[in-house]
Short mmCIF file of C-alpha atoms and ligand atoms in Angstrom, two decimals:
data_model
loop_
_atom_site.label_atom_id
_atom_site.label_comp_id
_atom_site.label_asym_id
_atom_site.label_seq_id
_atom_site.Cartn_x
_atom_site.Cartn_y
_atom_site.Cartn_z
CA MET H 1 39.49 -126.63 -22.20
CA THR H 2 39.58 -127.53 -18.70
CA LEU H 3 41.30 -130.22 -17.37
CA LYS H 4 38.42 -131.95 -16.41
CA GLU H 5 37.23 -131.62 -20.14
CA LYS H 6 40.65 -132.51 -21.55
CA ALA H 7 40.40 -135.70 -19.66
CA GLU H 8 37.29 -136.50 -21.07
CA ALA H 9 38.46 -135.41 -24.76
CA LEU H 10 41.09 -137.70 -24.32
CA ARG H 11 39.14 -140.52 -23.32
CA GLN H 12 37.21 -139.72 -26.39
CA GLN H 13 40.60 -139.59 -28.51
CA LYS H 14 39.61 -136.22 -29.76
CA PHE H 15 43.30 -135.32 -29.47
CA ASP H 16 46.73 -136.76 -29.74
CA LEU H 17 48.23 -136.48 -26.46
CA CYS H 18 52.19 -137.40 -27.59
CA ASP H 19 51.66 -134.30 -30.51
CA GLU H 20 50.19 -132.18 -27.51
CA VAL H 21 53.43 -132.90 -25.57
CA ASP H 22 55.66 -132.25 -28.48
CA ASN H 23 54.04 -129.01 -28.98
CA ARG H 24 54.74 -127.95 -25.67
CA LEU H 25 58.18 -129.18 -25.66
CA LYS H 26 58.83 -127.01 -28.43
CA LEU H 27 57.18 -123.92 -27.17
CA ALA H 28 59.12 -124.12 -24.01
CA ASP H 29 62.35 -124.46 -26.34
CA ASP H 30 61.15 -121.44 -28.48
CA LEU H 31 60.77 -119.32 -25.02
CA SER H 32 63.85 -120.65 -23.22
CA ASP H 33 64.95 -117.28 -22.95
CA LEU H 34 62.47 -116.79 -19.95
CA ASN H 35 64.63 -119.22 -18.11
CA ALA H 36 61.41 -120.84 -16.53
CA PHE H 37 62.83 -124.48 -16.72
CA VAL H 38 65.79 -125.46 -14.90
CA ARG H 39 65.15 -129.19 -16.83
CA LEU H 40 62.67 -130.35 -19.40
CA ARG H 41 61.85 -134.18 -19.17
CA PRO H 42 61.05 -135.16 -22.85
CA ASP H 43 61.85 -138.38 -22.61
CA GLN H 44 60.00 -139.27 -19.61
CA ALA H 45 56.95 -136.98 -20.77
CA ARG H 46 56.79 -138.31 -24.03
CA GLN H 47 56.66 -141.69 -22.26
CA LYS H 48 53.97 -141.10 -19.91
CA ALA H 49 51.48 -139.83 -22.98
CA GLU H 50 52.12 -142.84 -24.68
CA ASP H 51 51.31 -145.07 -21.62
CA VAL H 52 48.14 -143.07 -21.05
CA GLN H 53 47.05 -143.04 -24.64
CA SER H 54 47.68 -146.55 -25.62
CA ARG H 55 45.59 -147.87 -22.57
CA ILE H 56 42.93 -145.77 -23.60
CA ARG H 57 42.92 -147.26 -27.04
CA ALA H 58 43.22 -150.46 -25.34
CA GLY H 59 39.72 -149.69 -23.97
CA LYS H 60 41.20 -149.63 -20.34
CA PRO H 61 40.69 -146.46 -17.79
CA ALA H 62 42.85 -143.70 -17.35
CA GLY H 63 43.04 -141.23 -14.62
CA PRO H 64 41.57 -137.86 -13.47
CA LEU H 65 44.71 -136.03 -15.25
CA ALA H 66 44.74 -137.90 -18.10
CA GLY H 67 45.52 -134.92 -20.81
CA THR H 68 47.04 -132.66 -18.63
CA ILE H 69 50.72 -131.54 -18.90
CA ILE H 70 52.25 -129.98 -15.38
CA ALA H 71 55.53 -128.67 -14.83
CA ILE H 72 56.93 -129.36 -10.96
CA LYS H 73 58.79 -126.30 -9.02
CA ASP H 74 62.58 -127.77 -8.49
CA ASN H 75 62.04 -128.13 -4.64
CA ILE H 76 59.67 -130.84 -4.98
CA ASN H 77 61.33 -134.37 -5.11
CA ILE H 78 60.98 -136.91 -8.15
CA ARG H 79 62.18 -140.02 -7.74
CA GLY H 80 65.86 -140.45 -9.85
CA GLU H 81 65.37 -136.57 -10.77
CA PHE H 82 67.76 -133.88 -10.11
CA SER H 83 66.10 -131.57 -7.42
CA THR H 84 68.55 -128.78 -7.50
CA CYS H 85 65.85 -126.14 -5.61
CA GLY H 86 67.60 -123.37 -7.60
CA SER H 87 71.09 -123.88 -5.48
CA LYS H 88 74.67 -124.98 -6.55
CA ILE H 89 74.68 -127.15 -3.21
CA LEU H 90 72.09 -129.34 -4.89
CA GLU H 91 73.36 -129.19 -8.42
CA ASN H 92 73.83 -132.70 -8.82
CA PHE H 93 71.44 -134.28 -6.12
CA ARG H 94 69.25 -136.73 -7.74
CA SER H 95 66.62 -137.67 -5.19
CA PRO H 96 65.90 -141.32 -4.26
CA TYR H 97 62.03 -141.26 -3.62
CA SER H 98 59.16 -139.09 -5.21
CA ALA H 99 56.85 -136.41 -3.07
CA ALA H 100 53.72 -137.38 -2.07
CA VAL H 101 51.87 -134.92 -4.63
CA ILE H 102 54.46 -136.42 -7.30
CA ASN H 103 52.96 -140.16 -6.52
CA LYS H 104 49.45 -138.53 -6.75
CA LEU H 105 50.05 -137.04 -9.96
CA GLU H 106 51.53 -140.04 -11.67
CA THR H 107 48.64 -142.17 -10.31
CA ALA H 108 46.08 -139.71 -11.60
CA ASP H 109 47.90 -140.08 -15.32
CA ALA H 110 49.17 -136.30 -15.47
CA VAL H 111 52.24 -135.72 -17.87
CA ILE H 112 54.89 -133.83 -15.89
CA ILE H 113 57.35 -132.14 -18.83
CA GLY H 114 60.03 -130.35 -16.58
CA LYS H 115 61.38 -128.73 -13.24
CA THR H 116 60.74 -125.04 -12.93
CA ASN H 117 63.22 -122.35 -11.97
CA GLN H 118 62.93 -121.00 -8.48
CA ASP H 119 64.86 -118.73 -6.09
CA GLU H 120 67.33 -120.77 -3.98
CA PHE H 121 65.63 -122.75 -1.45
CA ALA H 122 62.38 -120.75 -2.18
CA MET H 123 64.06 -117.82 -0.56
CA GLY H 124 63.11 -114.66 -2.58
CA SER H 125 60.28 -112.69 -4.16
CA SER H 126 61.94 -111.92 -7.66
CA ASN H 127 63.54 -115.21 -9.14
CA GLU H 128 66.71 -113.30 -8.94
CA ASN H 129 68.31 -115.39 -6.00
CA SER H 130 68.59 -118.69 -8.32
CA TYR H 131 71.80 -120.38 -9.13
CA TRP H 132 70.26 -120.85 -12.94
CA GLY H 133 69.83 -117.40 -13.05
CA PRO H 134 66.61 -114.88 -13.15
CA VAL H 135 63.14 -116.18 -14.44
CA LYS H 136 61.86 -113.16 -17.02
CA ASN H 137 58.07 -111.84 -16.98
CA PRO H 138 56.62 -113.12 -20.41
CA HIS H 139 54.98 -109.60 -19.97
CA ASP H 140 57.99 -107.59 -20.30
CA LYS H 141 61.06 -109.57 -20.29
CA THR H 142 63.07 -106.79 -18.21
CA ARG H 143 60.78 -107.69 -15.29
CA VAL H 144 61.01 -110.01 -12.81
CA SER H 145 58.44 -113.05 -12.92
CA GLY H 146 58.40 -112.79 -8.78
CA GLY H 147 59.39 -115.47 -6.93
CA SER H 148 60.42 -117.89 -5.52
CA SER H 149 57.99 -119.92 -7.98
CA GLY H 150 58.56 -118.01 -10.82
CA GLY H 151 59.26 -120.56 -13.45
CA SER H 152 55.99 -121.83 -12.31
CA ALA H 153 54.03 -119.15 -12.64
CA VAL H 154 55.73 -118.84 -16.18
CA ALA H 155 54.95 -122.13 -17.31
CA VAL H 156 51.61 -121.38 -16.71
CA ALA H 157 51.13 -118.14 -18.38
CA THR H 158 52.99 -119.04 -21.40
CA GLY H 159 51.19 -122.19 -22.18
CA ILE H 160 53.82 -124.42 -21.80
CA ALA H 161 52.33 -126.44 -18.98
CA ASP H 162 48.34 -126.34 -18.07
CA VAL H 163 49.19 -126.22 -14.64
CA ALA H 164 52.03 -126.38 -12.40
CA LEU H 165 52.96 -126.77 -8.59
CA GLY H 166 55.07 -124.44 -6.38
CA SER H 167 55.54 -123.77 -2.48
CA ASP H 168 54.61 -120.89 -1.01
CA THR H 169 56.11 -120.19 2.48
CA GLY H 170 55.24 -116.43 2.71
CA GLY H 171 54.00 -115.96 -0.76
CA SER H 172 55.57 -117.92 -3.22
CA ILE H 173 52.78 -118.85 -5.37
CA ARG H 174 50.53 -116.08 -5.20
CA GLN H 175 52.94 -113.40 -5.86
CA PRO H 176 54.46 -114.58 -9.08
CA ALA H 177 51.19 -115.50 -9.88
CA SER H 178 49.72 -111.79 -9.74
CA PHE H 179 52.76 -110.87 -11.48
CA CYS H 180 52.36 -113.02 -14.02
CA GLY H 181 48.79 -113.00 -14.47
CA VAL H 182 47.69 -116.32 -13.32
CA VAL H 183 45.72 -118.16 -10.58
CA GLY H 184 47.76 -119.44 -7.99
CA LEU H 185 46.87 -121.22 -4.23
CA LYS H 186 48.27 -121.67 -0.96
CA PRO H 187 46.39 -124.17 0.35
CA SER H 188 45.66 -123.97 4.26
CA TYR H 189 48.62 -125.55 6.34
CA GLY H 190 47.93 -129.15 6.24
CA ARG H 191 46.17 -129.57 3.50
CA VAL H 192 48.32 -131.04 1.06
CA SER H 193 51.29 -133.42 2.43
CA ARG H 194 54.72 -131.73 2.73
CA TYR H 195 56.43 -135.03 2.32
CA GLY H 196 59.25 -134.53 -0.62
CA LEU H 197 59.15 -131.04 -0.60
CA ILE H 198 62.65 -129.62 0.33
CA ALA H 199 62.07 -127.76 3.45
CA TYR H 200 62.61 -123.91 3.69
CA ALA H 201 60.28 -123.06 6.94
CA SER H 202 58.72 -126.04 7.77
CA SER H 203 56.08 -124.29 10.08
CA LEU H 204 54.85 -122.07 6.82
CA ASP H 205 55.57 -124.18 4.01
CA GLN H 206 52.71 -125.47 1.74
CA ILE H 207 52.68 -126.98 -1.84
CA GLY H 208 49.90 -125.53 -4.03
CA PRO H 209 48.74 -125.40 -7.86
CA PHE H 210 49.08 -122.61 -10.51
CA SER H 211 46.47 -122.77 -13.56
CA SER H 212 44.54 -120.69 -15.74
CA THR H 213 41.65 -120.53 -14.58
CA VAL H 214 40.03 -121.11 -10.84
CA GLU H 215 38.21 -124.17 -12.05
CA ASP H 216 41.41 -126.07 -12.97
CA THR H 217 42.93 -124.99 -9.57
CA ALA H 218 39.93 -126.50 -7.94
CA TYR H 219 39.94 -129.49 -9.96
CA LEU H 220 44.30 -130.05 -9.09
CA LEU H 221 43.73 -129.27 -5.71
CA SER H 222 40.84 -132.14 -5.28
CA GLN H 223 43.75 -134.56 -6.51
CA ILE H 224 46.58 -133.27 -4.91
CA ALA H 225 45.38 -132.99 -1.58
CA GLY H 226 44.65 -135.27 1.32
CA HIS H 227 46.26 -137.10 4.62
CA ASP H 228 49.55 -138.37 4.31
CA HIS H 229 51.03 -140.45 7.16
CA TYR H 230 54.30 -139.57 6.00
CA ASP H 231 53.50 -135.97 6.86
CA SER H 232 52.31 -135.90 10.53
CA THR H 233 50.99 -132.27 9.95
CA SER H 234 48.83 -133.06 7.10
CA VAL H 235 45.54 -133.16 8.26
CA ASN H 236 42.92 -136.13 8.29
CA LEU H 237 39.89 -134.19 6.99
CA PRO H 238 38.11 -135.45 4.02
CA VAL H 239 38.67 -134.02 0.54
CA PRO H 240 36.17 -131.80 -1.04
CA ASP H 241 35.17 -132.19 -4.89
CA TYR H 242 36.02 -128.77 -5.03
CA CYS H 243 34.74 -128.19 -8.51
CA SER H 244 31.59 -129.09 -7.36
CA LEU H 245 31.22 -125.94 -5.12
CA LEU H 246 32.02 -123.45 -7.37
CA LYS H 247 28.50 -122.29 -7.75
CA GLU H 248 27.97 -118.89 -9.46
CA ASP H 249 26.78 -117.08 -6.60
CA VAL H 250 28.13 -115.18 -3.42
CA SER H 251 24.91 -113.70 -2.23
CA ASP H 252 25.02 -115.77 1.14
CA PHE H 253 28.59 -114.26 1.57
CA THR H 254 30.16 -111.66 3.66
CA ILE H 255 33.22 -110.26 2.47
CA GLY H 256 35.84 -108.58 4.52
CA ILE H 257 37.99 -105.62 3.57
CA PRO H 258 40.43 -105.15 6.28
CA GLU H 259 41.73 -100.99 5.61
CA GLU H 260 45.24 -101.64 6.59
CA TYR H 261 46.08 -103.85 3.31
CA PHE H 262 44.78 -100.48 0.99
CA SER H 263 46.92 -97.94 2.65
CA GLU H 264 50.29 -96.33 1.68
CA GLY H 265 52.22 -98.10 -0.48
CA LEU H 266 49.39 -99.41 -2.57
CA ASP H 267 49.62 -98.74 -6.79
CA THR H 268 46.77 -96.65 -7.11
CA GLN H 269 45.61 -98.31 -10.25
CA ILE H 270 45.58 -101.92 -8.32
CA LYS H 271 43.81 -100.13 -5.45
CA ASP H 272 41.06 -98.55 -7.77
CA GLN H 273 40.64 -101.70 -9.72
CA ILE H 274 39.86 -104.00 -6.91
CA TYR H 275 38.08 -101.17 -5.14
CA SER H 276 35.78 -101.59 -8.51
CA ILE H 277 35.67 -105.37 -8.15
CA ILE H 278 34.36 -105.22 -4.59
CA GLU H 279 31.72 -102.76 -5.62
CA GLN H 280 30.61 -105.55 -8.57
CA LEU H 281 30.51 -108.26 -5.79
CA ARG H 282 28.05 -105.90 -3.63
CA ALA H 283 25.96 -105.11 -6.73
CA ALA H 284 26.08 -109.28 -7.15
CA GLY H 285 24.45 -109.69 -3.44
CA ALA H 286 27.20 -110.41 -1.28
CA SER H 287 27.32 -108.06 2.10
CA ILE H 288 30.82 -106.16 2.21
CA LYS H 289 32.31 -105.50 5.45
CA LYS H 290 35.29 -103.23 6.50
CA ILE H 291 37.58 -105.20 9.08
CA HIS H 292 40.72 -104.13 10.64
CA PHE H 293 43.91 -105.98 11.19
CA PRO H 294 46.02 -103.77 13.60
CA MET H 295 48.71 -106.59 13.27
CA THR H 296 49.47 -106.10 10.25
CA ASP H 297 52.68 -103.65 10.78
CA TYR H 298 54.44 -106.55 12.57
CA GLY H 299 53.76 -109.30 9.97
CA ILE H 300 56.89 -109.12 8.06
CA ALA H 301 59.10 -108.65 10.90
CA THR H 302 57.46 -111.93 12.54
CA TYR H 303 57.60 -113.90 9.14
CA TYR H 304 61.31 -113.01 8.54
CA ILE H 305 62.52 -114.07 11.99
CA ILE H 306 60.27 -117.16 11.69
CA ALA H 307 61.46 -118.05 8.52
CA THR H 308 65.13 -117.43 9.11
CA ALA H 309 65.35 -119.43 12.12
CA GLU H 310 63.70 -122.84 10.80
CA ALA H 311 65.68 -122.29 7.57
CA SER H 312 68.78 -122.07 9.66
CA SER H 313 67.72 -125.37 11.09
CA ASN H 314 66.56 -126.93 7.99
CA LEU H 315 69.74 -125.92 5.71
CA ALA H 316 72.07 -127.30 8.67
CA ARG H 317 71.85 -130.66 6.63
CA TYR H 318 73.56 -129.46 3.75
CA ASP H 319 77.15 -129.91 5.49
CA GLY H 320 79.25 -131.28 2.44
CA VAL H 321 79.04 -134.89 4.14
CA ARG H 322 74.90 -135.76 3.29
CA TYR H 323 74.05 -134.31 0.03
CA GLY H 324 75.46 -132.51 -2.80
CA LEU H 325 78.54 -130.38 -3.01
CA ARG H 326 81.79 -130.98 -1.34
CA GLU H 327 84.64 -128.33 -1.08
CA GLY H 328 87.84 -129.08 0.70
CA ASN H 329 89.37 -132.08 1.79
CA ASP H 330 87.60 -134.45 4.73
CA GLU H 331 91.07 -134.04 7.39
CA ASP H 332 89.37 -130.65 8.50
CA LEU H 333 85.79 -131.16 8.89
CA ILE H 334 85.21 -127.51 10.09
CA ALA H 335 86.90 -126.17 7.18
CA MET H 336 85.28 -128.59 4.97
CA TYR H 337 81.85 -127.04 6.23
CA GLY H 338 82.95 -123.85 5.91
CA LEU H 339 84.55 -123.79 1.95
CA THR H 340 81.12 -125.89 0.93
CA ARG H 341 78.68 -123.65 2.31
CA SER H 342 80.61 -120.69 1.20
CA SER H 343 80.61 -121.77 -2.13
CA GLY H 344 77.33 -123.90 -2.53
CA PHE H 345 74.88 -121.15 -0.95
CA GLY H 346 74.26 -118.19 -2.68
CA LYS H 347 74.30 -114.63 -0.86
CA GLU H 348 70.65 -114.41 -0.06
CA VAL H 349 70.50 -117.94 1.37
CA GLN H 350 73.77 -117.54 3.64
CA ARG H 351 72.38 -113.88 4.81
CA ARG H 352 69.09 -116.07 6.31
CA ILE H 353 71.19 -118.45 7.24
CA ILE H 354 72.93 -116.13 9.42
CA LEU H 355 69.97 -113.97 10.81
CA GLY H 356 68.09 -117.67 11.36
CA THR H 357 71.23 -118.55 13.86
CA TYR H 358 71.32 -115.16 15.07
CA VAL H 359 67.91 -114.95 16.22
CA LEU H 360 67.82 -118.61 17.80
CA SER H 361 71.05 -118.01 19.50
CA SER H 362 71.34 -118.00 23.17
CA GLY H 363 70.73 -114.27 24.73
CA TYR H 364 68.62 -113.57 21.63
CA TYR H 365 66.03 -116.31 21.31
CA ASP H 366 63.56 -114.79 23.75
CA ALA H 367 64.07 -111.02 22.67
CA PHE H 368 63.57 -112.19 18.96
CA TYR H 369 62.21 -115.94 18.21
CA ASN H 370 60.38 -116.04 21.24
CA LYS H 371 58.90 -112.59 20.65
CA ALA H 372 58.14 -113.56 17.07
CA GLN H 373 56.29 -117.18 18.08
CA LYS H 374 54.26 -114.91 20.83
CA VAL H 375 53.45 -112.42 17.84
CA ARG H 376 52.51 -114.86 15.22
CA ARG H 377 49.90 -116.08 18.06
CA LEU H 378 48.13 -112.41 18.03
CA ILE H 379 48.39 -112.36 14.28
CA LYS H 380 46.15 -115.53 14.42
CA ASN H 381 43.75 -114.87 16.81
CA GLU H 382 43.25 -111.58 15.05
CA ILE H 383 42.24 -113.90 12.02
CA ASP H 384 40.34 -116.08 13.80
CA GLU H 385 38.25 -113.08 14.99
CA ALA H 386 37.84 -111.68 11.68
CA PHE H 387 36.53 -115.29 10.28
CA LYS H 388 33.69 -114.99 13.05
CA MET H 389 32.22 -112.59 10.48
CA VAL H 390 33.17 -113.19 7.39
CA ASP H 391 33.32 -115.52 4.71
CA ALA H 392 36.32 -114.73 2.72
CA ILE H 393 38.65 -111.50 2.69
CA ILE H 394 39.53 -109.49 -0.10
CA THR H 395 43.23 -107.60 -0.46
CA PRO H 396 45.98 -106.79 -3.07
CA THR H 397 48.66 -109.36 -3.60
CA THR H 398 51.33 -107.13 -4.28
CA PRO H 399 51.79 -103.46 -3.41
CA THR H 400 53.03 -102.98 -7.16
CA THR H 401 53.28 -104.70 -10.11
CA ALA H 402 56.53 -106.90 -11.45
CA PHE H 403 59.57 -104.68 -10.87
CA GLY H 404 62.44 -104.25 -12.99
CA ILE H 405 65.38 -107.24 -12.86
CA GLY H 406 67.94 -105.99 -10.62
CA GLU H 407 66.00 -103.23 -9.26
CA LYS H 408 65.68 -104.31 -5.45
CA VAL H 409 68.08 -107.04 -5.57
CA ASP H 410 70.92 -105.11 -3.40
CA ASP H 411 68.03 -103.81 -0.95
CA PRO H 412 66.80 -106.87 0.98
CA LEU H 413 64.73 -104.64 3.32
CA THR H 414 62.77 -103.47 0.29
CA MET H 415 62.25 -106.63 -1.17
CA TYR H 416 60.96 -108.30 2.07
CA LEU H 417 58.54 -105.40 2.37
CA SER H 418 57.13 -106.27 -1.18
CA ASP H 419 55.10 -109.47 0.92
CA VAL H 420 53.31 -107.55 3.22
CA TYR H 421 50.09 -108.97 2.22
CA THR H 422 51.12 -112.67 1.68
CA VAL H 423 52.83 -113.41 4.89
CA THR H 424 49.83 -113.25 7.01
CA ALA H 425 48.39 -116.16 5.78
CA ASN H 426 51.12 -118.40 6.11
CA LEU H 427 51.77 -117.22 9.60
CA ALA H 428 47.96 -118.15 10.33
CA GLY H 429 48.27 -121.37 8.48
CA ILE H 430 44.90 -120.36 6.43
CA CYS H 431 44.82 -120.47 3.00
CA GLY H 432 45.08 -117.69 0.01
CA LEU H 433 44.32 -117.59 -3.34
CA ASN H 434 45.48 -115.40 -6.17
CA ILE H 435 43.49 -114.22 -9.12
CA PRO H 436 43.95 -111.98 -12.13
CA ALA H 437 42.61 -108.61 -11.36
CA GLY H 438 44.00 -106.59 -14.16
CA LYS H 439 46.38 -105.06 -15.96
CA ASP H 440 48.29 -101.14 -15.34
CA LYS H 441 48.73 -98.84 -17.90
CA ASN H 442 51.78 -100.51 -18.97
CA GLY H 443 49.98 -103.62 -19.70
CA LEU H 444 51.59 -105.74 -16.62
CA PRO H 445 48.68 -107.63 -15.07
CA PHE H 446 48.12 -107.45 -11.18
CA GLY H 447 46.16 -109.85 -9.03
CA MET H 448 44.13 -109.84 -5.72
CA GLN H 449 44.13 -112.10 -3.36
CA LEU H 450 41.22 -113.89 -1.53
CA LEU H 451 42.05 -115.30 1.92
CA GLY H 452 39.97 -117.75 3.60
CA ASP H 453 39.43 -119.46 7.08
CA THR H 454 41.56 -122.58 7.95
CA PHE H 455 40.37 -125.70 5.39
CA GLN H 456 37.79 -123.58 3.77
CA GLU H 457 39.23 -123.45 0.33
CA ALA H 458 36.06 -124.12 -1.29
CA LYS H 459 34.72 -120.86 -0.19
CA ILE H 460 37.56 -118.75 -1.45
CA LEU H 461 37.62 -120.88 -4.84
CA ARG H 462 33.96 -119.99 -5.14
CA VAL H 463 34.19 -116.10 -5.03
CA GLY H 464 37.50 -116.49 -7.53
CA ASN H 465 35.07 -118.19 -9.87
CA PHE H 466 32.53 -115.57 -9.41
CA ILE H 467 34.91 -112.86 -9.89
CA GLU H 468 37.24 -114.47 -13.10
CA LYS H 469 33.57 -114.95 -14.88
CA ASN H 470 31.76 -112.15 -13.88
CA CYS H 471 33.62 -109.11 -12.66
CA SER H 472 35.59 -106.70 -15.11
N1 LIG O 501 59.60 -114.03 -0.27
C1 LIG O 501 59.45 -114.68 0.46
C2 LIG O 501 60.64 -115.20 1.31
O1 LIG O 501 61.58 -114.49 0.50
C3 LIG O 501 58.37 -115.61 0.62
C4 LIG O 501 59.13 -116.74 -0.13
C5 LIG O 501 58.20 -118.04 -0.14
O2 LIG O 501 57.17 -118.14 -0.09
N2 LIG O 501 58.67 -119.58 -0.55
O3 LIG O 501 60.76 -115.81 2.33
#
């Protein structure tokens, strides 16, 4: 059943939401070795289910997400609930307010089943940087789930939740979705309010959905998108009913294929399968156009300068005074900062704060940060030119399927390079959708990425829905 059908079935009292919540909690318990959740919310989830159900029994209206069971990444605040962000420094931090998306979900009557595991402060591509330990891939427990929203991807892949929310700064929704075989969308910058999302790199961060089908992602996006006066970067554009725009036809679309995204380093099974899907789209009437993104080579360097610079600034607030952990005594302030941060932040977060502080420091600012901003503009220009000619762009989401736990953790550069296909969307502010594309010879899923111009989510959802229903 789709989310929409579930809401209808619940209204007709065709299933019992409280039983459903209990089943999912039981499943989460059975699969606890995957480490997908930082915390389940059995009491709150049951209470919400009872509340929705009793309203329906009394003949009162219920929201569009009545019947939906959703999991939330641990960097999205829920009032009164722990928000650890996968970090020791926030181990005991409870948020005093709810994120804009949480308020929307609650009003729409979704049941929030728990907070999902993630890389610390969303910094990572494998979920191995979590204070709570790595999330395991349900298709092969010796492999990573992807990151940083690995717990959300696994919650959906296993059916513990119908859908989930994650955040994507450089690929953190699309990459774990690809590794776990689910749909994941990074909306355009400004489409969804970031209010209540704990910041990593504010000019790149966006909240987005995970689901099993494109239709459910479209449905959930319609619920969470929209302007919010608490986030000045959220745009005041009407929110389409994305589901009604999912017509199964791509014959009026031109789809761009950037050659640079299919070159060395890409697994041949992934490449062959995506090419086969492109041919199926051509046969269905889409016109396929080769395009060029010569700036692709600079994406990773640009991203890791801008993201770390913004992170070093955003994470300055964790000083042992205002939030969470404090180590040392208050007599020596500088020593207290040092002790708190050394003990509270993991290795990767410390590395990024140091890198980011370096690229912002006087004498290096122009050579690194300023230059990266200029390259970002050139990347954006290249993307803008492409979207004058095409409606959507197809690329792989990741160069490989899920790698082994421990395989890349000591080699940050190799880890960073695995984000090569996803960072551009964040740098350019456009939208990107991962949809499952196939499995490799070891049975591991991989996805493909559909990129759309700013606020053109409807177009990539339409292509994604077409592929999901018609291509093999
Ligand atoms: N893997 C990228 C990073 O480590 C992207 C993370 C994200 O999108 N939050 O920064």
